[in-house]
Structure formats: structure tokens, C-alpha cells
Amino acid sequence: MTALEPSPEATTEDNEPAAKQIPPAAVARMTLYLRALNSLLAEGVERVSSEALAEASGVSSSTLRKDLSYVGSYGTRGVGYEVQYLSRHIAAALGLTHDWKVAIVGAGNLGKALARYGGFESRGFDVVAIFDADPMVIGNEVGWLRVSDSAELERVLERTHTNMVVLALPATVAQAVCDRVIAAGIRSILSFAPVLLQVPPHVNLRKVDMATELQILAYHAQRAQTPGQAI
Amino acid sequence: MTALEPSPEATTEDNEPAAKQIPPAAVARMTLYLRALNSLLAEGVERVSSEALAEASGVSSSTLRKDLSYVGSYGTRGVGYEVQYLSRHIAAALGLTHDWKVAIVGAGNLGKALARYGGFESRGFDVVAIFDADPMVIGNEVGWLRVSDSAELERVLERTHTNMVVLALPATVAQAVCDRVIAAGIRSILSFAPVLLQVPPHVNLRKVDMATELQILAYHAQRAQTPGQAI
DNA sequence: TTTTGTGAAGTCCTTCACAGCA
DNA sequence: TGCTGTGAAGGACTTCACAAAA
């Protein structure tokens, strides 16, 4: 029991939850290990060393072993890791045994692309609804779904048991919709809106901004070409 | 060979920032400051304190001031920062004075969505081409562009002076296309393919994986709900 | 007086190196 | 013997706290 905590004492009356915090950087890399493991599994590989898995994931082997040590010791010294066994344990540690129902808010170019993207289902996320406020768009088919009216947001989120929301909205309306989604009880949000969203502490918000990514690339590119440049 | 080394001091006197290495985490935040500053500019705000800009960017004021210190000192003690002036200097530090021509490879759902997304142009990136290998897709209109044949990749990249490429491809073909793009001389790549890409050291690669983002959210969500759970 | 810019302290993450086990 | 698991060392980033400047 409580295989997730490497911490020695299973305290009786502890105010803090037992499971230890995994460093954010390690959590992000876990998803890489999972992807690499599933890829190996598809190739029929049964065992893998930390060296090989690290290379397949694009990290150093010491980083890999340290990361795995946060979730437990599932390898065999002198041998390596059993691919399927390790994959299951990482998935469990990440909470992917849970059923995740995802709703997309915004049926513009990006929202539709996300709804049609096959990569979610295969990794344990069910897209169960997509919303828009535009009467010209409401009711349209997008993949297997039909666009719901944003006015029905709360009702549909509840009916579909949605527990994750993706915001694919223009910056101008993102905060207002975000507030409604949170009021409806959602605590996990992935936003593609290029704007800072204010959320209460119990809500988990992640942001993806494509223009930001290009800007970061620009910095490195400019640096490689012209080392030293003022305005 | 590029002079990327973080050489401590220039041999001559150094009043200027002198192109020092900026920590990656700071570079990422610079894009937030830039976004916030441009937003303030649009509102007609002329001056801003580190406290206010930090709040608008979602960081602490000490982090903001430390980050700004990497690119120079553009504030006035006791007063704050002039919005436009600071915005220009950060843009220059990020290399956004350069003209960036972006090509998108893959005209599926995501590729098309990216091509039609207006947020790139407004932040200094010109989308100049979009490619696909499917004869049914080649020639179709996407936004202001027409889908080019992947077979013409090298020729079109050169003709359009592309210096950044976005890969919006399935995992299976991403590496092959990536290799071609690099052979064509591109050194800045943003990949949306859910696979580890192998690139030579002089190439700058950034990755965005939407399923990964959801998995990270899942970890935090599961943790908030059920503290301690085995497989 | 106000607010920036920055050494120094503190915290978090990565890498090292080897003990521990199969 | 070979490879994992992990304390300890080393670095990188963040926060603190205050001197410097307007």
C-alpha cells in the first residue's frame, strides 16, 4: 500500500497527504518515458535498460533513474526494466488510470483541429464536447461531435462528466469563459489563449502559446547568427 | 563555429550588456513581459513599475527585475519603466527585429489551423508557405496561402526565404521530413509531432505536445483528489 | 521617498559516483 | 558481472534584502 511514497514513515496523524511531491520537471519527463515505453511495447520489446530508455526519451540515464526513483523502484539490478510493467506504473503515478473527459471551448480553427486530433483518445483522454457562441457554428459537426451552444456550458459539462477543459478562444473572451468553467467546478484547464488568465489556487492551469514558442526560437536563432547586437 | 560561450568578461571595457547568455527560463518569461507591455501600450499606458508589470505577467517582481537585468537596465529608479522603450529593448534582445519567415509542413487539421491563426503575424512572424504530400490537399487554399507539394519543399523554402519551420505532421513521417528541412538549411524548428526528433546540435528544436500537457494536468488533478494511491 | 538593479542566500534540479542486488 | 537506486556534490534558478539613483 502507498507504493507511491518513498518516504519511510507512514505517519498516523499527518496534516500533509502521504504521497510525496514529484518535481514538476520530473513529471513533464515522465510523459516522455511513457511515450517511449509505449513505442517500445508496440515494437514488441520486453525489456529495456535505463541507458536505452533514456536515449529513446532524449534525456540522460542518470536523470531517468532519478526520476523513476520518485515513483518507486520497478527495475531489476543487473537486468533493466520490464517495459509493460514500468509503463503501467508510470501511467498510474500520473493518474492516467482515471477516466478523463475533456471539453473544448471554442470551435474556431484550433478548437476544431483539436477535436479532430486522434492523439488524445489514444492516450487516455476522451473529448466529449465542443462549444462555441457563434450561431453559425453551433450544431455543426466536428469529428464525432456536434458543436454545443456556449450558453449551455454548465449543463453540458455536468451531463458529460467533464473534468478537464481546453480553452481555444481569442484573448478577449478567455477570462470570462475561464471564470464560468471554474464556477462549473472544473479544476484542470489547458489554455491556448495568448493572455494571462487569473485562476484561484485550487485550479490547475497550463498554457500553450504558439507565438511564444516561435519567439523563443527567434532568440536562439538570432544569437547563433549574430553574437552581440544592441538596439 | 558560433561564439556561444558565456565568456565572463570582455577584454575591453563593458558598459553594454555584451550579449551574455540569458537563462532559458528567463527567455521564456521575456515573451510574457512583451505580451503584457504591448497590451499596456494598446491601453495607452506609458509608464509601469516592476510591481505592476510583474502582476500583469504573472510573475514576482523580483523575478521580473532579475530577468530584465540580463538584458540591461532600462528603468528609472523611483519611477519605473517607460512601456514603449522597454518593449523595444526586449523585442531586440529576443531577436524580433529580424524578419522571420515561417513555413508549415503538414496541412492536416492542425497545420491548417496554424496557417489561419492570426496571432503569428501580429507578433512578427510571417507564414509564407504550407506543404502537404497528399494530392487531394495540394493546391487547396488555406488562409492566404495555397498548399504546396512536399516534393517541392527545398525549392519553395529557398524561394520564400523561410528561416523557421513548423512541423504539423504525424509521428511516423516527422523524422524524415525534419531531416529534409534541416538539409535545406533550416535551423529553427517547432514540432507538434508526438515523437522524439533527432537533430544535430546546431539546430534549435522546440516541441509542443498537447497530449503531454493533458497528462501533466492529470497528474496534478489526481493528486489533489486522491492523495496516495497505488496501482 | 520611491523604485530599480544586484550581490548574496536559499531552494530546487541535475549530475556524479558508487553501494547494493540480481 | 552488470545495472539499478540513491546519497552527496555541483549547478542553476529564485527570492531576499538593501545599496544606489532619481
Short mmCIF file of C-alpha atoms (C1' of nucleotides) in Angstrom, two decimals:
data_model
loop_
_atom_site.label_atom_id
_atom_site.label_comp_id
_atom_site.label_asym_id
_atom_site.label_seq_id
_atom_site.Cartn_x
_atom_site.Cartn_y
_atom_site.Cartn_z
CA MET A 1 0.00 0.00 0.00
CA THR A 2 1.04 3.56 -0.70
CA ALA A 3 3.65 2.37 -3.10
CA LEU A 4 3.97 5.93 -4.31
CA GLU A 5 5.79 7.28 -1.32
CA PRO A 6 9.47 6.62 -0.88
CA SER A 7 9.18 8.39 2.44
CA PRO A 8 9.93 5.93 5.24
CA GLU A 9 7.34 6.83 7.84
CA ALA A 10 3.67 6.19 7.13
CA THR A 11 2.52 8.64 9.71
CA THR A 12 -0.71 8.33 11.57
CA GLU A 13 -1.93 11.86 12.12
CA ASP A 14 -0.13 13.86 9.49
CA ASN A 15 -1.73 17.02 8.16
CA GLU A 16 0.07 16.58 4.86
CA PRO A 17 -1.00 13.96 2.38
CA ALA A 18 1.26 10.93 2.34
CA ALA A 19 2.29 10.75 -1.33
CA LYS A 20 5.40 12.76 -1.93
CA GLN A 21 5.58 15.59 -4.39
CA ILE A 22 7.30 14.77 -7.65
CA PRO A 23 9.34 17.71 -9.02
CA PRO A 24 7.45 19.39 -11.88
CA ALA A 25 10.37 18.88 -14.25
CA ALA A 26 10.28 15.16 -13.50
CA VAL A 27 6.52 14.94 -14.10
CA ALA A 28 6.99 16.51 -17.52
CA ARG A 29 9.66 13.97 -18.39
CA MET A 30 7.52 11.07 -17.20
CA THR A 31 5.26 11.71 -20.16
CA LEU A 32 8.29 11.24 -22.41
CA TYR A 33 9.17 7.94 -20.78
CA LEU A 34 5.61 6.80 -21.17
CA ARG A 35 5.61 7.66 -24.84
CA ALA A 36 8.92 5.89 -25.40
CA LEU A 37 7.77 2.83 -23.44
CA ASN A 38 4.56 2.54 -25.40
CA SER A 39 6.52 2.85 -28.58
CA LEU A 40 8.83 0.05 -27.46
CA LEU A 41 5.82 -2.01 -26.48
CA ALA A 42 4.40 -1.62 -29.98
CA GLU A 43 7.70 -2.89 -31.36
CA GLY A 44 7.48 -5.93 -29.15
CA VAL A 45 10.42 -5.01 -26.93
CA GLU A 46 10.01 -6.53 -23.47
CA ARG A 47 12.96 -5.27 -21.50
CA VAL A 48 14.96 -2.06 -21.61
CA SER A 49 17.91 -0.60 -19.72
CA SER A 50 17.93 2.88 -18.24
CA GLU A 51 20.55 3.77 -20.82
CA ALA A 52 18.38 2.71 -23.76
CA LEU A 53 15.15 4.18 -22.41
CA ALA A 54 16.91 7.43 -21.65
CA GLU A 55 18.17 7.67 -25.21
CA ALA A 56 14.72 6.91 -26.60
CA SER A 57 13.34 9.68 -24.41
CA GLY A 58 16.03 12.23 -25.08
CA VAL A 59 17.35 12.55 -21.52
CA SER A 60 20.43 11.36 -19.63
CA SER A 61 20.31 7.98 -17.93
CA SER A 62 21.01 9.47 -14.53
CA THR A 63 18.09 11.84 -14.92
CA LEU A 64 15.89 8.94 -15.91
CA ARG A 65 16.88 6.80 -12.93
CA LYS A 66 16.46 9.70 -10.52
CA ASP A 67 13.03 10.46 -11.95
CA LEU A 68 11.92 6.85 -11.67
CA SER A 69 13.10 6.80 -8.08
CA TYR A 70 10.40 9.37 -7.27
CA VAL A 71 7.66 6.87 -8.10
CA GLY A 72 9.28 3.71 -6.80
CA SER A 73 11.79 1.08 -7.84
CA TYR A 74 10.41 -1.01 -10.63
CA GLY A 75 13.64 -2.22 -12.21
CA THR A 76 15.90 -5.18 -11.64
CA ARG A 77 19.55 -4.53 -10.92
CA GLY A 78 21.81 -6.02 -13.49
CA VAL A 79 18.89 -6.52 -15.87
CA GLY A 80 16.81 -3.42 -16.53
CA TYR A 81 13.12 -2.64 -16.67
CA GLU A 82 10.21 -4.69 -17.92
CA VAL A 83 8.59 -2.41 -20.46
CA GLN A 84 4.93 -3.11 -19.79
CA TYR A 85 5.31 -3.20 -16.03
CA LEU A 86 7.11 0.13 -15.93
CA SER A 87 4.67 1.71 -18.35
CA ARG A 88 1.75 0.72 -16.14
CA HIS A 89 3.37 2.12 -13.04
CA ILE A 90 4.24 5.44 -14.62
CA ALA A 91 0.73 5.73 -16.01
CA ALA A 92 -0.62 5.06 -12.52
CA ALA A 93 1.69 7.63 -10.98
CA LEU A 94 0.50 10.23 -13.49
CA GLY A 95 -3.13 9.47 -12.75
CA LEU A 96 -3.90 8.06 -16.16
CA THR A 97 -5.88 5.16 -14.77
CA HIS A 98 -8.58 7.70 -14.07
CA ASP A 99 -11.11 8.43 -16.82
CA TRP A 100 -10.53 11.91 -18.19
CA LYS A 101 -13.35 13.63 -20.04
CA VAL A 102 -12.23 16.68 -21.96
CA ALA A 103 -14.35 19.52 -23.32
CA ILE A 104 -13.05 22.04 -25.82
CA VAL A 105 -14.37 25.59 -25.61
CA GLY A 106 -14.09 27.45 -28.89
CA ALA A 107 -14.79 25.82 -32.27
CA GLY A 108 -12.58 28.03 -34.37
CA ASN A 109 -9.67 26.71 -36.42
CA LEU A 110 -7.73 25.48 -33.44
CA GLY A 111 -10.68 24.11 -31.48
CA LYS A 112 -11.83 22.08 -34.44
CA ALA A 113 -8.33 20.82 -35.12
CA LEU A 114 -8.02 19.67 -31.51
CA ALA A 115 -11.41 17.97 -31.60
CA ARG A 116 -10.43 16.04 -34.71
CA TYR A 117 -6.95 15.20 -33.49
CA GLY A 118 -6.72 11.49 -32.82
CA GLY A 119 -3.83 11.73 -30.37
CA PHE A 120 -5.94 12.36 -27.28
CA GLU A 121 -8.06 9.23 -27.26
CA SER A 122 -5.04 7.01 -27.72
CA ARG A 123 -3.50 8.46 -24.60
CA GLY A 124 -6.46 8.20 -22.31
CA PHE A 125 -8.40 11.41 -22.89
CA ASP A 126 -11.98 11.40 -24.16
CA VAL A 127 -13.11 14.53 -25.96
CA VAL A 128 -16.77 14.68 -25.01
CA ALA A 129 -17.93 18.15 -26.04
CA ILE A 130 -17.02 21.22 -28.03
CA PHE A 131 -18.59 24.65 -27.56
CA ASP A 132 -18.97 27.87 -29.46
CA ALA A 133 -21.00 31.04 -29.09
CA ASP A 134 -21.46 31.74 -32.80
CA PRO A 135 -24.95 30.68 -34.04
CA MET A 136 -23.42 29.92 -37.43
CA VAL A 137 -21.18 27.32 -35.84
CA ILE A 138 -23.46 25.81 -33.20
CA GLY A 139 -24.78 22.45 -34.34
CA ASN A 140 -22.05 21.86 -36.91
CA GLU A 141 -20.35 18.50 -36.95
CA VAL A 142 -16.74 18.38 -35.79
CA GLY A 143 -15.27 14.90 -35.83
CA TRP A 144 -17.69 12.74 -33.88
CA LEU A 145 -19.17 15.68 -32.05
CA ARG A 146 -21.68 18.41 -32.65
CA VAL A 147 -20.87 21.95 -31.52
CA SER A 148 -22.82 22.88 -28.40
CA ASP A 149 -24.03 26.35 -27.54
CA SER A 150 -21.77 28.09 -25.03
CA ALA A 151 -24.92 29.22 -23.28
CA GLU A 152 -25.40 25.58 -22.27
CA LEU A 153 -21.85 25.27 -20.97
CA GLU A 154 -22.66 24.44 -17.37
CA ARG A 155 -25.39 21.97 -18.21
CA VAL A 156 -23.36 20.08 -20.82
CA LEU A 157 -20.22 19.95 -18.69
CA GLU A 158 -22.20 18.34 -15.93
CA ARG A 159 -24.08 15.93 -18.18
CA THR A 160 -20.88 14.74 -19.87
CA HIS A 161 -18.99 14.48 -16.57
CA THR A 162 -16.26 16.68 -17.99
CA ASN A 163 -13.26 17.06 -15.67
CA MET A 164 -10.84 18.88 -17.97
CA VAL A 165 -11.34 21.84 -20.25
CA VAL A 166 -9.30 23.10 -23.17
CA LEU A 167 -9.71 26.79 -23.97
CA ALA A 168 -9.25 27.52 -27.68
CA LEU A 169 -10.52 31.07 -27.58
CA PRO A 170 -9.46 34.58 -28.54
CA ALA A 171 -7.73 36.51 -25.78
CA THR A 172 -10.63 38.91 -25.37
CA VAL A 173 -13.15 36.38 -24.08
CA ALA A 174 -10.82 33.85 -22.47
CA GLN A 175 -11.00 35.17 -18.91
CA ALA A 176 -14.79 35.36 -18.86
CA VAL A 177 -15.18 31.83 -20.16
CA CYS A 178 -12.45 30.61 -17.83
CA ASP A 179 -14.38 32.03 -14.86
CA ARG A 180 -17.54 30.24 -15.93
CA VAL A 181 -15.73 26.96 -16.40
CA ILE A 182 -14.25 27.21 -12.91
CA ALA A 183 -17.60 28.15 -11.42
CA ALA A 184 -18.94 24.98 -13.04
CA GLY A 185 -16.47 23.00 -10.94
CA ILE A 186 -13.66 22.31 -13.42
CA ARG A 187 -10.23 22.30 -11.80
CA SER A 188 -7.94 21.42 -14.72
CA ILE A 189 -7.62 23.80 -17.64
CA LEU A 190 -5.35 23.91 -20.67
CA SER A 191 -5.40 27.30 -22.33
CA PHE A 192 -4.29 28.21 -25.84
CA ALA A 193 -5.39 31.82 -25.43
CA PRO A 194 -2.48 34.26 -25.65
CA VAL A 195 -3.35 36.06 -22.45
CA LEU A 196 -2.64 35.73 -18.73
CA LEU A 197 -5.57 34.04 -17.02
CA GLN A 198 -6.34 34.63 -13.38
CA VAL A 199 -7.41 31.47 -11.56
CA PRO A 200 -7.90 30.56 -7.90
CA PRO A 201 -5.20 28.41 -6.27
CA HIS A 202 -7.16 25.17 -6.35
CA VAL A 203 -7.38 25.31 -10.15
CA ASN A 204 -4.62 23.89 -12.26
CA LEU A 205 -3.90 25.90 -15.35
CA ARG A 206 -1.43 25.12 -18.11
CA LYS A 207 -0.73 27.40 -21.01
CA VAL A 208 0.41 26.78 -24.57
CA ASP A 209 1.16 29.76 -26.76
CA MET A 210 2.46 29.03 -30.23
CA ALA A 211 3.69 32.57 -30.89
CA THR A 212 5.67 32.38 -27.65
CA GLU A 213 7.37 29.24 -28.86
CA LEU A 214 8.39 30.96 -32.08
CA GLN A 215 9.71 33.93 -30.12
CA ILE A 216 11.90 31.66 -28.03
CA LEU A 217 13.21 30.05 -31.20
CA ALA A 218 13.90 33.52 -32.57
CA TYR A 219 16.07 34.34 -29.59
CA HIS A 220 18.29 31.32 -30.07
CA ALA A 221 18.45 31.73 -33.84
CA GLN A 222 19.45 35.37 -33.64
CA ARG A 223 22.02 34.52 -31.00
CA ALA A 224 23.62 31.81 -33.08
CA GLN A 225 23.94 34.14 -36.06
CA THR A 226 24.93 37.48 -34.61
CA PRO A 227 26.62 37.13 -31.24
CA GLY A 228 26.37 40.62 -29.81
CA GLN A 229 23.95 43.21 -31.05
CA ALA A 230 22.48 46.31 -29.48
CA ILE A 231 19.26 48.05 -30.46
CA MET B 1 31.57 27.68 -35.08
CA THR B 2 29.50 30.03 -33.01
CA ALA B 3 30.79 32.04 -30.11
CA LEU B 4 28.16 30.91 -27.64
CA GLU B 5 30.47 30.52 -24.69
CA PRO B 6 29.46 32.52 -21.63
CA SER B 7 32.77 34.31 -21.50
CA PRO B 8 32.88 36.12 -18.19
CA GLU B 9 34.28 39.47 -19.19
CA ALA B 10 35.07 41.12 -22.44
CA THR B 11 38.72 42.03 -22.80
CA THR B 12 37.77 45.64 -23.35
CA GLU B 13 35.51 47.74 -21.17
CA ASP B 14 31.89 46.69 -20.99
CA ASN B 15 29.20 49.29 -20.45
CA GLU B 16 26.86 47.43 -22.82
CA PRO B 17 25.06 44.18 -21.95
CA ALA B 18 27.54 42.50 -24.30
CA ALA B 19 25.40 39.58 -25.48
CA LYS B 20 25.58 37.44 -22.39
CA GLN B 21 23.76 34.14 -22.12
CA ILE B 22 20.26 34.60 -20.76
CA PRO B 23 18.92 31.67 -18.70
CA PRO B 24 16.31 29.72 -20.71
CA ALA B 25 13.67 30.24 -18.03
CA ALA B 26 14.22 33.98 -18.29
CA VAL B 27 13.92 33.95 -22.08
CA ALA B 28 10.57 32.21 -21.81
CA ARG B 29 9.34 34.85 -19.38
CA MET B 30 10.54 37.69 -21.59
CA THR B 31 7.81 36.74 -24.03
CA LEU B 32 5.28 37.24 -21.23
CA TYR B 33 6.65 40.67 -20.45
CA LEU B 34 6.49 41.58 -24.10
CA ARG B 35 2.88 40.49 -24.32
CA ALA B 36 1.96 42.43 -21.20
CA LEU B 37 3.84 45.53 -22.36
CA ASN B 38 2.14 45.50 -25.75
CA SER B 39 -1.18 45.11 -24.03
CA LEU B 40 -0.40 48.12 -21.82
CA LEU B 41 0.69 50.05 -24.87
CA ALA B 42 -2.64 49.36 -26.54
CA GLU B 43 -4.37 50.74 -23.45
CA GLY B 44 -2.31 53.91 -23.70
CA VAL B 45 -0.30 53.30 -20.53
CA GLU B 46 3.08 54.99 -20.78
CA ARG B 47 4.90 54.02 -17.60
CA VAL B 48 4.79 50.95 -15.41
CA SER B 49 6.50 49.78 -12.23
CA SER B 50 8.16 46.40 -11.86
CA GLU B 51 5.43 45.51 -9.40
CA ALA B 52 2.63 46.26 -11.88
CA LEU B 53 4.32 44.68 -14.87
CA ALA B 54 5.11 41.60 -12.85
CA GLU B 55 1.49 41.23 -11.87
CA ALA B 56 0.34 41.69 -15.46
CA SER B 57 2.79 38.97 -16.48
CA GLY B 58 2.06 36.54 -13.68
CA VAL B 59 5.50 36.54 -12.06
CA SER B 60 7.06 38.03 -8.92
CA SER B 61 8.55 41.49 -9.14
CA SER B 62 11.96 40.24 -8.06
CA THR B 63 11.95 37.69 -10.85
CA LEU B 64 10.99 40.39 -13.31
CA ARG B 65 13.75 42.74 -12.21
CA LYS B 66 16.35 39.98 -12.22
CA ASP B 67 15.25 38.93 -15.72
CA LEU B 68 15.43 42.47 -17.03
CA SER B 69 18.89 42.81 -15.56
CA TYR B 70 20.07 40.15 -18.03
CA VAL B 71 19.33 42.41 -20.99
CA GLY B 72 20.34 45.73 -19.47
CA SER B 73 18.96 48.44 -17.23
CA TYR B 74 16.18 50.28 -18.94
CA GLY B 75 14.26 51.59 -15.94
CA THR B 76 14.43 54.72 -13.85
CA ARG B 77 14.83 54.29 -10.09
CA GLY B 78 11.97 55.76 -8.16
CA VAL B 79 9.87 55.95 -11.31
CA GLY B 80 9.60 52.70 -13.24
CA TYR B 81 9.82 51.70 -16.89
CA GLU B 82 8.70 53.50 -19.99
CA VAL B 83 6.44 50.96 -21.67
CA GLN B 84 7.37 51.51 -25.30
CA TYR B 85 11.08 51.85 -24.62
CA LEU B 86 11.22 48.63 -22.61
CA SER B 87 9.11 46.78 -25.13
CA ARG B 88 11.51 47.72 -27.92
CA HIS B 89 14.53 46.61 -25.95
CA ILE B 90 13.06 43.25 -25.01
CA ALA B 91 11.99 42.68 -28.61
CA ALA B 92 15.52 43.47 -29.72
CA ALA B 93 17.02 41.14 -27.12
CA LEU B 94 14.75 38.32 -28.34
CA GLY B 95 15.75 38.92 -31.93
CA LEU B 96 12.33 40.06 -33.06
CA THR B 97 13.71 42.92 -35.11
CA HIS B 98 14.75 40.27 -37.59
CA ASP B 99 12.24 39.23 -40.26
CA TRP B 100 11.04 35.72 -39.57
CA LYS B 101 9.52 33.72 -42.39
CA VAL B 102 7.68 30.63 -41.24
CA ALA B 103 6.69 27.60 -43.28
CA ILE B 104 4.24 24.99 -42.03
CA VAL B 105 4.77 21.40 -43.08
CA GLY B 106 1.57 19.35 -42.94
CA ALA B 107 -1.80 20.72 -43.98
CA GLY B 108 -3.94 18.49 -41.81
CA ASN B 109 -6.27 19.84 -39.15
CA LEU B 110 -3.53 21.38 -37.08
CA GLY B 111 -1.45 22.70 -39.96
CA LYS B 112 -4.43 24.46 -41.44
CA ALA B 113 -5.44 25.87 -38.09
CA LEU B 114 -1.95 27.27 -37.59
CA ALA B 115 -1.88 28.77 -41.07
CA ARG B 116 -5.17 30.55 -40.45
CA TYR B 117 -4.29 31.66 -36.95
CA GLY B 118 -3.85 35.42 -36.92
CA GLY B 119 -1.64 35.52 -33.84
CA PHE B 120 1.64 34.96 -35.66
CA GLU B 121 1.65 37.96 -37.97
CA SER B 122 0.83 40.33 -35.15
CA ARG B 123 3.89 39.16 -33.28
CA GLY B 124 6.40 39.40 -36.07
CA PHE B 125 6.16 36.05 -37.83
CA ASP B 126 5.17 35.76 -41.49
CA VAL B 127 3.66 32.46 -42.55
CA VAL B 128 4.90 32.17 -46.14
CA ALA B 129 4.17 28.58 -47.14
CA ILE B 130 2.31 25.42 -46.20
CA PHE B 131 3.11 21.95 -47.50
CA ASP B 132 1.44 18.60 -47.82
CA ALA B 133 2.15 15.35 -49.60
CA ASP B 134 -1.49 14.40 -50.28
CA PRO B 135 -2.52 15.16 -53.91
CA MET B 136 -6.05 15.79 -52.68
CA VAL B 137 -4.78 18.61 -50.50
CA ILE B 138 -2.08 20.15 -52.68
CA GLY B 139 -3.31 23.34 -54.30
CA ASN B 140 -6.10 23.93 -51.79
CA GLU B 141 -6.46 27.37 -50.32
CA VAL B 142 -5.61 27.78 -46.64
CA GLY B 143 -5.99 31.32 -45.42
CA TRP B 144 -3.96 33.46 -47.80
CA LEU B 145 -1.86 30.57 -48.97
CA ARG B 146 -2.10 27.68 -51.33
CA VAL B 147 -0.84 24.26 -50.23
CA SER B 148 2.49 23.42 -51.87
CA ASP B 149 3.66 19.95 -52.79
CA SER B 150 6.08 18.48 -50.24
CA ALA B 151 8.14 17.30 -53.18
CA GLU B 152 8.95 20.96 -53.82
CA LEU B 153 9.96 21.57 -50.22
CA GLU B 154 13.55 22.59 -50.78
CA ARG B 155 12.76 24.84 -53.74
CA VAL B 156 9.90 26.65 -52.01
CA LEU B 157 11.77 27.10 -48.74
CA GLU B 158 14.56 28.79 -50.62
CA ARG B 159 12.33 30.93 -52.81
CA THR B 160 10.32 32.19 -49.81
CA HIS B 161 13.45 32.78 -47.70
CA THR B 162 11.97 30.65 -44.96
CA ASN B 163 14.05 30.59 -41.79
CA MET B 164 11.69 28.78 -39.43
CA VAL B 165 9.64 25.66 -39.92
CA VAL B 166 6.65 24.33 -38.02
CA LEU B 167 6.10 20.58 -38.25
CA ALA B 168 2.43 19.65 -38.02
CA LEU B 169 2.84 16.03 -39.03
CA PRO B 170 2.02 12.54 -37.82
CA ALA B 171 4.76 10.90 -35.77
CA THR B 172 5.52 8.35 -38.47
CA VAL B 173 6.86 10.81 -41.04
CA ALA B 174 8.13 13.58 -38.78
CA GLN B 175 11.76 12.48 -38.61
CA ALA B 176 12.13 12.07 -42.37
CA VAL B 177 10.65 15.49 -43.08
CA CYS B 178 12.68 17.01 -40.27
CA ASP B 179 15.86 15.68 -41.87
CA ARG B 180 14.94 17.20 -45.22
CA VAL B 181 14.13 20.54 -43.65
CA ILE B 182 17.49 20.60 -41.90
CA ALA B 183 19.30 19.56 -45.07
CA ALA B 184 17.61 22.54 -46.72
CA GLY B 185 19.38 24.79 -44.24
CA ILE B 186 16.66 25.48 -41.67
CA ARG B 187 17.98 25.80 -38.13
CA SER B 188 14.85 26.63 -36.13
CA ILE B 189 12.06 24.09 -35.87
CA LEU B 190 8.87 23.93 -33.84
CA SER B 191 7.43 20.44 -33.80
CA PHE B 192 3.91 19.36 -32.89
CA ALA B 193 4.63 15.73 -33.73
CA PRO B 194 4.32 13.47 -30.67
CA VAL B 195 7.69 11.83 -31.20
CA LEU B 196 11.32 12.45 -30.22
CA LEU B 197 13.14 14.06 -33.12
CA GLN B 198 16.87 13.65 -33.57
CA VAL B 199 18.56 16.84 -34.70
CA PRO B 200 22.20 17.97 -34.97
CA PRO B 201 23.48 20.37 -32.31
CA HIS B 202 23.35 23.48 -34.48
CA VAL B 203 19.60 23.07 -34.98
CA ASN B 204 17.19 24.53 -32.49
CA LEU B 205 14.17 22.37 -31.87
CA ARG B 206 11.19 23.11 -29.68
CA LYS B 207 8.37 20.70 -29.05
CA VAL B 208 4.72 21.14 -28.23
CA ASP B 209 2.64 18.09 -27.45
CA MET B 210 -0.94 18.66 -26.45
CA ALA B 211 -1.48 15.18 -25.05
CA THR B 212 1.57 15.69 -22.85
CA GLU B 213 0.03 18.84 -21.46
CA LEU B 214 -3.14 16.98 -20.57
CA GLN B 215 -1.12 14.22 -18.92
CA ILE B 216 0.65 16.76 -16.74
CA LEU B 217 -2.71 18.23 -15.77
CA ALA B 218 -3.92 14.73 -14.98
CA TYR B 219 -1.09 14.22 -12.53
CA HIS B 220 -1.94 17.33 -10.56
CA ALA B 221 -5.67 16.68 -10.67
CA GLN B 222 -5.35 13.11 -9.44
CA ARG B 223 -3.02 14.29 -6.70
CA ALA B 224 -5.44 16.96 -5.49
CA GLN B 225 -8.29 14.48 -5.30
CA THR B 226 -6.79 11.23 -4.02
CA PRO B 227 -3.61 11.74 -2.04
CA GLY B 228 -1.96 8.35 -2.09
CA GLN B 229 -3.00 5.63 -4.47
CA ALA B 230 -1.28 2.51 -5.67
CA ILE B 231 -1.69 0.74 -8.99
"C1'" DT C 1 10.82 58.97 -0.76
"C1'" DT C 2 10.18 55.69 -4.21
"C1'" DT C 3 11.62 52.08 -7.05
"C1'" DT C 4 15.30 49.97 -9.65
"C1'" DG C 5 19.36 46.85 -10.03
"C1'" DT C 6 22.08 43.32 -7.93
"C1'" DG C 7 25.19 40.65 -4.75
"C1'" DA C 8 24.12 37.01 -1.50
"C1'" DA C 9 21.33 33.50 0.42
"C1'" DG C 10 18.23 29.99 -0.31
"C1'" DT C 11 15.87 26.49 -2.91
"C1'" DC C 12 15.33 23.31 -6.46
"C1'" DC C 13 17.15 20.35 -10.00
"C1'" DT C 14 20.80 17.67 -12.32
"C1'" DT C 15 24.83 15.05 -12.41
"C1'" DC C 16 28.11 12.17 -10.21
"C1'" DA C 17 29.76 8.14 -8.34
"C1'" DC C 18 29.30 4.14 -6.06
"C1'" DA C 19 26.83 0.97 -2.85
"C1'" DG C 20 23.51 -2.60 -3.27
"C1'" DC C 21 21.39 -6.51 -5.59
"C1'" DA C 22 20.26 -9.85 -9.02
"C1'" DT D 1 29.46 -9.28 -13.68
"C1'" DG D 2 26.08 -5.63 -14.92
"C1'" DC D 3 22.75 -2.31 -14.00
"C1'" DT D 4 19.70 -0.09 -10.79
"C1'" DG D 5 18.79 3.09 -6.93
"C1'" DT D 6 20.33 6.88 -4.24
"C1'" DG D 7 23.05 9.89 -1.07
"C1'" DA D 8 26.09 13.69 -1.96
"C1'" DA D 9 28.13 17.21 -4.81
"C1'" DG D 10 27.51 20.54 -8.04
"C1'" DG D 11 24.83 24.00 -10.76
"C1'" DA D 12 21.06 26.73 -11.99
"C1'" DC D 13 17.34 29.48 -10.88
"C1'" DT D 14 14.54 32.21 -7.48
"C1'" DT D 15 13.96 35.08 -3.67
"C1'" DC D 16 15.73 38.23 -0.39
"C1'" DA D 17 17.21 42.45 1.15
"C1'" DC D 18 19.44 46.55 0.58
"C1'" DA D 19 22.52 49.99 -1.70
"C1'" DA D 20 22.13 53.22 -5.42
"C1'" DA D 21 19.78 56.60 -8.06
"C1'" DA D 22 16.27 59.97 -9.34
#
